[in-house]
Coordinates of C-alpha atoms and ligand atoms in Angstrom, one line a residue:
M27 CA -3.6 19.9 -17.7
N28 CA -3.8 18.2 -21.2
D29 CA -3.9 14.4 -20.6
S30 CA -2.3 13.8 -24.0
E31 CA 1.0 15.2 -22.7
L32 CA 1.2 12.6 -20.0
K33 CA 3.4 9.6 -20.5
I34 CA 3.4 6.8 -17.9
I35 CA 6.8 5.3 -17.1
P36 CA 6.3 1.9 -15.7
G37 CA 8.7 0.7 -13.0
K38 CA 9.4 -3.0 -13.0
A39 CA 7.5 -3.4 -9.7
S40 CA 4.3 -1.9 -11.0
Q41 CA 3.9 -2.8 -14.7
L42 CA 0.3 -3.9 -14.5
L43 CA -0.9 -1.0 -12.4
A44 CA 1.0 1.5 -14.7
A45 CA -0.8 0.1 -17.7
R46 CA -4.2 0.3 -15.9
I47 CA -3.5 4.0 -15.0
A48 CA -2.6 4.7 -18.6
A49 CA -5.8 3.1 -19.8
Q50 CA -7.8 5.2 -17.4
L51 CA -6.1 8.4 -18.6
G52 CA -6.0 7.4 -22.2
C53 CA -2.3 8.1 -22.4
E54 CA 0.7 6.1 -23.5
V55 CA 3.0 3.8 -21.5
A56 CA 6.7 4.3 -22.3
L57 CA 8.7 1.3 -23.3
C58 CA 11.5 0.7 -20.8
E59 CA 14.4 -1.7 -20.4
F60 CA 15.4 -3.3 -17.1
K61 CA 18.3 -5.7 -16.8
R62 CA 21.2 -6.6 -14.5
F63 CA 24.9 -6.4 -15.3
P64 CA 26.9 -9.5 -14.6
D65 CA 28.0 -8.1 -11.3
G66 CA 24.4 -7.6 -10.2
E67 CA 24.1 -3.9 -10.8
L68 CA 20.8 -2.7 -12.3
Y69 CA 20.5 -1.1 -15.7
T70 CA 17.4 1.0 -16.5
R71 CA 16.6 2.8 -19.7
I72 CA 13.5 4.6 -20.9
I73 CA 13.5 3.7 -24.6
D74 CA 10.6 5.8 -25.8
D75 CA 11.0 9.5 -26.5
I76 CA 9.5 11.5 -23.6
E77 CA 10.9 14.9 -24.6
G78 CA 8.6 17.7 -23.5
K79 CA 6.1 15.3 -21.9
H80 CA 4.8 15.1 -18.3
A81 CA 6.5 11.9 -17.3
V82 CA 4.7 9.9 -14.5
I83 CA 6.9 7.1 -13.0
V84 CA 4.9 4.4 -11.4
Q85 CA 7.0 2.2 -9.1
S86 CA 6.2 0.5 -5.8
L87 CA 9.1 0.0 -3.3
I88 CA 8.8 -3.7 -2.5
A89 CA 12.3 -5.1 -2.9
D90 CA 15.5 -3.0 -2.2
S91 CA 16.3 -2.9 -5.9
D92 CA 13.0 -1.1 -6.6
L93 CA 14.4 2.0 -4.9
I94 CA 17.5 1.9 -7.2
A95 CA 15.3 1.5 -10.3
L96 CA 13.1 4.4 -9.1
L97 CA 16.1 6.6 -8.7
Q98 CA 17.4 5.6 -12.1
L99 CA 14.0 6.3 -13.7
I100 CA 13.8 9.7 -12.1
D101 CA 17.3 10.5 -13.3
A102 CA 16.6 9.3 -16.8
A103 CA 13.3 11.1 -17.1
A104 CA 14.6 14.4 -15.6
D105 CA 16.8 14.9 -18.6
E106 CA 14.0 14.7 -21.1
A107 CA 10.6 15.4 -19.6
S108 CA 9.1 18.9 -19.2
R109 CA 7.5 17.8 -15.9
L110 CA 8.1 14.8 -13.6
S111 CA 5.8 13.0 -11.1
A112 CA 6.4 9.8 -9.2
V113 CA 3.6 7.5 -8.1
I114 CA 4.8 5.2 -5.4
P115 CA 1.7 3.0 -4.7
Y116 CA 3.4 1.0 -2.0
L117 CA 6.0 3.0 0.0
G118 CA 8.2 0.4 1.5
Y119 CA 10.4 1.0 4.6
A120 CA 7.6 3.2 6.0
R121 CA 7.3 1.1 9.2
Q122 CA 10.8 2.2 10.3
D123 CA 9.7 5.8 10.7
K124 CA 11.5 6.5 14.0
K125 CA 14.3 5.2 16.1
F126 CA 12.9 2.4 18.1
K127 CA 16.3 1.7 19.6
H128 CA 19.4 3.8 19.9
G129 CA 21.5 3.9 16.8
E130 CA 18.8 2.8 14.4
A131 CA 18.3 4.4 11.0
V132 CA 15.0 6.2 10.4
S133 CA 14.8 4.2 7.1
I134 CA 11.9 6.2 5.6
R135 CA 13.7 9.5 6.2
A136 CA 16.8 8.1 4.3
I137 CA 14.7 7.0 1.4
A138 CA 12.7 10.3 1.3
K139 CA 16.0 12.2 1.0
C140 CA 17.1 10.0 -1.9
I141 CA 13.9 10.3 -3.8
C142 CA 13.6 14.1 -3.3
A143 CA 17.3 14.7 -4.3
S144 CA 16.2 15.3 -7.9
T145 CA 15.0 18.8 -8.2
A146 CA 13.1 17.8 -11.3
L147 CA 10.5 15.9 -9.3
D148 CA 7.5 18.1 -8.8
S149 CA 4.9 15.8 -7.4
I150 CA 4.7 12.5 -5.6
F151 CA 1.7 10.3 -4.9
V152 CA 1.5 7.4 -2.4
V153 CA -1.4 5.1 -1.4
N154 CA -2.3 4.6 2.3
V155 CA 1.1 5.0 4.0
H156 CA 1.7 3.3 7.3
D157 CA 1.6 6.6 9.2
P158 CA 0.9 9.9 7.3
H159 CA 3.3 11.7 9.7
E160 CA 6.3 10.1 8.0
L161 CA 5.5 12.1 4.9
R162 CA 7.1 15.1 6.6
Y163 CA 10.5 13.6 5.7
F164 CA 9.9 14.3 2.0
E165 CA 11.0 17.7 0.6
V166 CA 8.3 17.4 -2.1
K167 CA 5.4 16.4 0.2
P168 CA 3.6 13.4 -1.3
E169 CA -0.2 13.4 -1.7
E170 CA -1.6 10.4 0.1
L171 CA -4.4 8.6 -1.8
D172 CA -6.9 6.6 0.3
A173 CA -8.1 3.2 -1.0
S174 CA -10.6 2.8 1.7
A175 CA -13.6 3.7 -0.5
I176 CA -12.6 1.1 -3.0
I177 CA -12.3 -1.5 -0.2
G178 CA -15.7 -0.5 1.2
D179 CA -17.3 -0.7 -2.3
Y180 CA -16.0 -4.3 -2.7
I181 CA -17.3 -5.3 0.7
T182 CA -20.7 -3.8 -0.1
E183 CA -20.8 -6.0 -3.2
M184 CA -20.1 -9.1 -1.1
G185 CA -23.4 -8.5 0.7
I186 CA -22.2 -10.0 4.0
D187 CA -23.3 -7.2 6.4
P188 CA -19.9 -7.3 8.2
V189 CA -18.3 -5.9 11.2
V190 CA -15.0 -4.3 10.0
I191 CA -12.2 -4.9 12.4
G192 CA -8.8 -3.4 12.7
P193 CA -6.3 -5.9 14.2
D194 CA -4.8 -3.2 16.4
G195 CA -5.1 0.5 17.3
G196 CA -2.9 1.4 14.3
A197 CA -5.6 0.1 11.9
E198 CA -8.5 2.0 13.6
D199 CA -8.4 4.9 11.0
L200 CA -8.5 2.5 8.1
A201 CA -11.3 0.4 9.7
R202 CA -13.3 3.6 10.3
S203 CA -12.9 5.0 6.8
V204 CA -13.8 1.7 5.2
A205 CA -16.8 1.2 7.4
V206 CA -18.5 4.5 8.1
P207 CA -19.3 5.7 4.6
H208 CA -20.8 2.3 3.8
G209 CA -22.8 2.0 7.1
F210 CA -20.9 -1.0 8.4
D211 CA -20.1 -1.5 12.1
Y212 CA -16.5 -1.2 13.0
D213 CA -14.2 -1.9 15.9
V214 CA -10.5 -2.7 16.7
L215 CA -8.9 -5.5 18.8
Q216 CA -7.6 -4.3 22.1
K217 CA -5.2 -5.9 24.5
K218 CA -6.4 -5.7 28.1
R219 CA -4.2 -6.9 31.0
L220 CA -6.4 -8.8 33.4
A221 CA -3.7 -9.7 36.0
G222 CA 0.0 -10.3 36.0
D223 CA 0.8 -12.0 32.7
L224 CA -2.9 -12.7 31.9
V225 CA -3.8 -10.7 28.8
E226 CA -7.2 -10.7 27.0
I227 CA -7.5 -9.5 23.4
K228 CA -10.9 -8.8 22.1
P229 CA -12.9 -6.1 20.2
K230 CA -12.9 -2.8 22.1
E231 CA -16.7 -2.3 22.0
L232 CA -18.7 -4.8 19.9
N233 CA -19.9 -8.4 20.3
V234 CA -18.9 -10.2 17.2
S235 CA -20.7 -13.5 18.0
G236 CA -22.5 -14.7 14.9
R237 CA -21.3 -11.8 12.8
N238 CA -19.4 -11.9 9.6
I239 CA -16.0 -10.1 10.0
V240 CA -13.8 -8.2 7.6
I241 CA -10.4 -7.6 9.1
V242 CA -8.7 -4.7 7.4
D243 CA -5.0 -3.7 7.7
D244 CA -2.7 -1.5 5.6
I245 CA -0.1 -4.3 5.1
I246 CA 0.0 -8.0 5.2
S247 CA 3.6 -9.2 5.4
T248 CA 4.0 -12.6 7.1
G249 CA 0.3 -12.8 7.8
G250 CA 1.0 -13.3 11.6
T251 CA -1.1 -10.3 12.7
I252 CA -4.1 -11.3 10.6
A253 CA -3.9 -15.0 11.5
E254 CA -3.8 -14.1 15.2
A255 CA -6.7 -11.6 14.8
S256 CA -8.7 -14.3 13.0
R257 CA -8.1 -16.8 15.7
I258 CA -9.2 -14.4 18.4
L259 CA -12.4 -13.4 16.5
R260 CA -13.3 -17.0 15.9
E261 CA -12.9 -17.7 19.6
Q262 CA -15.3 -14.9 20.2
G263 CA -17.9 -16.6 18.0
A264 CA -17.4 -14.8 14.7
R265 CA -19.1 -16.5 11.7
E266 CA -17.0 -16.1 8.5
V267 CA -13.7 -14.1 8.6
Y268 CA -12.7 -12.2 5.5
V269 CA -9.5 -10.1 5.1
F270 CA -8.7 -7.0 3.2
C271 CA -5.4 -5.2 3.0
V272 CA -4.1 -2.3 0.9
H273 CA -0.6 -3.7 0.4
G274 CA -0.3 -7.5 0.2
L275 CA 3.3 -8.5 0.5
F276 CA 2.6 -12.1 1.5
V277 CA 6.2 -13.0 2.5
Q278 CA 7.5 -16.3 3.9
N279 CA 4.6 -18.7 4.5
A280 CA 1.9 -16.0 4.8
I281 CA -0.5 -17.6 2.4
M282 CA -0.4 -21.0 4.2
R283 CA -0.7 -19.1 7.5
L284 CA -3.8 -17.3 6.4
H285 CA -5.3 -20.5 5.0
H286 CA -4.7 -22.4 8.3
A287 CA -6.3 -19.5 10.1
G288 CA -9.6 -20.4 8.4
I289 CA -10.0 -17.2 6.6
K290 CA -12.7 -17.4 3.9
E291 CA -11.2 -14.8 1.5
V292 CA -8.2 -12.6 1.3
V293 CA -8.3 -9.5 -1.0
S294 CA -5.7 -6.8 -1.6
T295 CA -5.3 -3.9 -4.0
D296 CA -2.8 -3.9 -6.8
T297 CA -0.3 -1.5 -5.2
V298 CA 1.7 -4.8 -4.8
E299 CA 0.7 -7.1 -7.6
S300 CA -0.3 -10.7 -6.5
A301 CA -3.0 -13.3 -7.1
F302 CA -5.0 -11.6 -4.3
S303 CA -5.1 -8.2 -6.1
R304 CA -8.8 -8.2 -6.8
V305 CA -9.3 -4.5 -6.8
S306 CA -7.3 -1.8 -8.5
V307 CA -6.2 1.7 -7.3
A308 CA -5.7 2.7 -11.0
E309 CA -8.8 4.9 -11.1
L310 CA -7.9 6.6 -7.8
I311 CA -4.4 7.4 -9.0
A312 CA -5.6 8.5 -12.5
N313 CA -8.1 10.9 -11.0
S314 CA -5.4 12.6 -8.9
L315 CA -3.1 12.8 -11.9
S316 CA -5.8 14.3 -14.1
S317 CA -6.6 16.9 -11.4
L318 CA -2.9 18.2 -11.4
K319 CA -2.7 21.8 -12.3
Ligands
R5P415 C1 2.0 -3.0 11.3 O1 2.0 -2.0 12.0 C2 1.2 -3.1 10.1 O2 0.1 -2.3 10.1 C3 0.8 -4.5 9.8 O3 -0.1 -4.9 10.8 C4 1.9 -5.5 9.8 O4 3.0 -5.0 9.0 C5 1.5 -6.8 9.4 O5 2.7 -7.7 9.4 P1 2.5 -9.2 9.4 O6 1.6 -9.6 8.3 O7 3.9 -9.7 9.3 O8 1.9 -9.6 10.8

């Protein structure tokens, strides 16, 4: 593929990351316009000419309106571009990937159908989805990119010889893939029922007393999961507790919650842009785009 034919189309939710990806690839970022009509409806326009280009839309799905804007960008680009890819660094709604109760929507399935409705879309990239099984709902199967090596590299530079801990079983794969290539110990917190309503939560295998901890999770939303994990690990004698997530949403009072939980440092990637986005997935995404045939 000739990189000069690529044109990055930055969605409103991923402007900085889109620019970083373009810088990695040495290609242009298209000028776009986003506004709302007086009734609240979104207006989206790709101002630059993308005729005959391989258009790569970069848009995380954080707010509901991000999905509308993504669909609008796909529709606008499909009329002009010779080829169309979508990079969805944070795929929102992925935690509702089944019916937990009768009558519920499988939200990620509904969203996958909308995104794949455009026949012009020929590739999709996502970063660390909540559960890779949900990607089966997409007609154009997304390629899942894994930020765990970037996280592991950052932790190595911290020089803290940590135990990497997943706050629950769902985070075990992430903890493993962050820890193992870098030679860190890893474990997950496990709930054990001792008797009746007496429950003990502690690391499955390791003694964390006196050890530095890095808790890793795919998403921080309200910060409740991480704050509770930090409290448990401190009770077990952990030294400093650091936190790393791929997608940092930090909703409600998450930042205060994490602060009060005595966490030394919180780091996330830039799939969701915030003050905690200290590492970028731009190179990871750029490498995958440049290897497209
Ligand atoms: C849940 O399954 C996810 O992996 C995260 O642990 C969860 O979304 C974190 O949410 P919160 O920050 O609100 O506890």
